């Protein structure tokens, strides 16, 4: 019976994720109305919506820059953003 050393890492499985995609910040900003609507539906108070919206937009731009935006190939770009 073999014992694993504490802190030893397992080898990574082959990635099945699509490759990262770059998208312009203006395309993200274009979805502000939808985001504002969703924030209202989620119960974010009106007084906080502008701040929360700004955080969402910044988070999306940062995720794209860090390569974490990996939409499924073949889907319409605007629909992917709206998800």
Short mmCIF file of C-alpha atoms in Angstrom, two decimals:
data_model
loop_
_atom_site.label_atom_id
_atom_site.label_comp_id
_atom_site.label_asym_id
_atom_site.label_seq_id
_atom_site.Cartn_x
_atom_site.Cartn_y
_atom_site.Cartn_z
CA UNK A 1 0.00 0.00 0.00
CA UNK A 2 1.55 3.26 -1.07
CA UNK A 3 1.14 6.46 0.85
CA UNK A 4 0.89 9.80 -0.87
CA UNK A 5 3.03 12.54 0.49
CA UNK A 6 1.10 15.33 2.08
CA UNK A 7 0.69 18.13 -0.43
CA UNK A 8 1.48 15.94 -3.44
CA UNK A 9 -0.52 16.95 -6.46
CA UNK A 10 -2.23 14.71 -8.93
CA UNK A 11 -1.50 15.15 -12.62
CA UNK A 12 -3.98 17.39 -14.42
CA UNK A 13 -6.55 15.73 -16.64
CA UNK A 14 -6.63 16.78 -20.28
CA UNK A 15 -8.58 20.01 -20.67
CA UNK A 16 -11.92 19.70 -22.41
CA UNK A 17 -12.67 23.42 -22.19
CA UNK A 18 -12.88 25.54 -25.30
CA UNK A 19 -10.01 27.98 -25.85
CA UNK A 20 -10.19 31.49 -24.36
CA UNK A 21 -11.84 34.15 -26.51
CA UNK A 22 -11.08 37.86 -26.58
CA UNK A 23 -13.99 40.27 -26.71
CA UNK A 24 -13.94 44.05 -26.71
CA UNK A 25 -15.05 45.83 -23.51
CA UNK A 26 -17.59 47.78 -25.61
CA UNK A 27 -19.40 44.53 -26.39
CA UNK A 28 -19.67 43.80 -22.68
CA UNK A 29 -20.83 47.34 -21.96
CA UNK A 30 -23.53 46.97 -24.64
CA UNK A 31 -25.28 44.45 -22.35
CA UNK A 32 -25.67 46.96 -19.49
CA UNK A 33 -29.45 47.25 -19.92
CA UNK A 34 -29.89 43.50 -19.64
CA UNK A 35 -27.60 43.37 -16.60
CA UNK A 36 -29.46 46.24 -14.92
CA UNK A 37 -32.77 44.40 -15.53
CA UNK A 38 -31.37 41.18 -14.09
CA UNK A 39 -30.06 42.98 -11.02
CA UNK A 40 -33.54 44.38 -10.39
CA UNK A 41 -35.08 40.91 -10.84
CA UNK A 42 -32.56 39.47 -8.38
CA UNK A 43 -33.68 41.98 -5.76
CA UNK A 44 -30.69 44.32 -5.78
CA UNK A 45 -32.00 47.60 -4.30
CA UNK A 46 -32.22 50.50 -6.77
CA UNK A 47 -29.74 52.54 -4.72
CA UNK A 48 -27.09 49.81 -5.15
CA UNK A 49 -27.65 48.82 -8.79
CA UNK A 50 -25.18 51.25 -10.36
CA UNK A 51 -22.39 50.06 -8.07
CA UNK A 52 -23.21 46.38 -8.56
CA UNK A 53 -23.50 46.89 -12.32
CA UNK A 54 -20.07 48.52 -12.38
CA UNK A 55 -18.57 45.60 -10.44
CA UNK A 56 -20.17 43.10 -12.85
CA UNK A 57 -18.81 44.92 -15.89
CA UNK A 58 -15.33 45.23 -14.43
CA UNK A 59 -15.39 41.56 -13.44
CA UNK A 60 -16.36 40.55 -16.97
CA UNK A 61 -13.59 42.62 -18.57
CA UNK A 62 -11.02 41.20 -16.13
CA UNK A 63 -12.20 37.63 -16.80
CA UNK A 64 -11.76 38.15 -20.55
CA UNK A 65 -8.27 39.63 -20.07
CA UNK A 66 -7.26 36.69 -17.85
CA UNK A 67 -8.44 34.16 -20.43
CA UNK A 68 -11.40 32.89 -18.41
CA UNK A 69 -13.97 33.70 -21.12
CA UNK A 70 -14.35 30.35 -22.87
CA UNK A 71 -17.67 30.17 -24.70
CA UNK A 72 -18.76 27.04 -26.49
CA UNK A 73 -17.81 27.22 -30.18
CA UNK A 74 -20.62 27.73 -32.66
CA UNK A 75 -22.88 29.76 -30.40
CA UNK A 76 -23.90 33.30 -31.34
CA UNK A 77 -21.52 35.76 -29.57
CA UNK A 78 -24.20 38.08 -28.17
CA UNK A 79 -26.16 35.16 -26.72
CA UNK A 80 -23.02 33.86 -25.05
CA UNK A 81 -22.42 37.25 -23.43
CA UNK A 82 -25.98 37.40 -22.18
CA UNK A 83 -25.58 34.08 -20.39
#
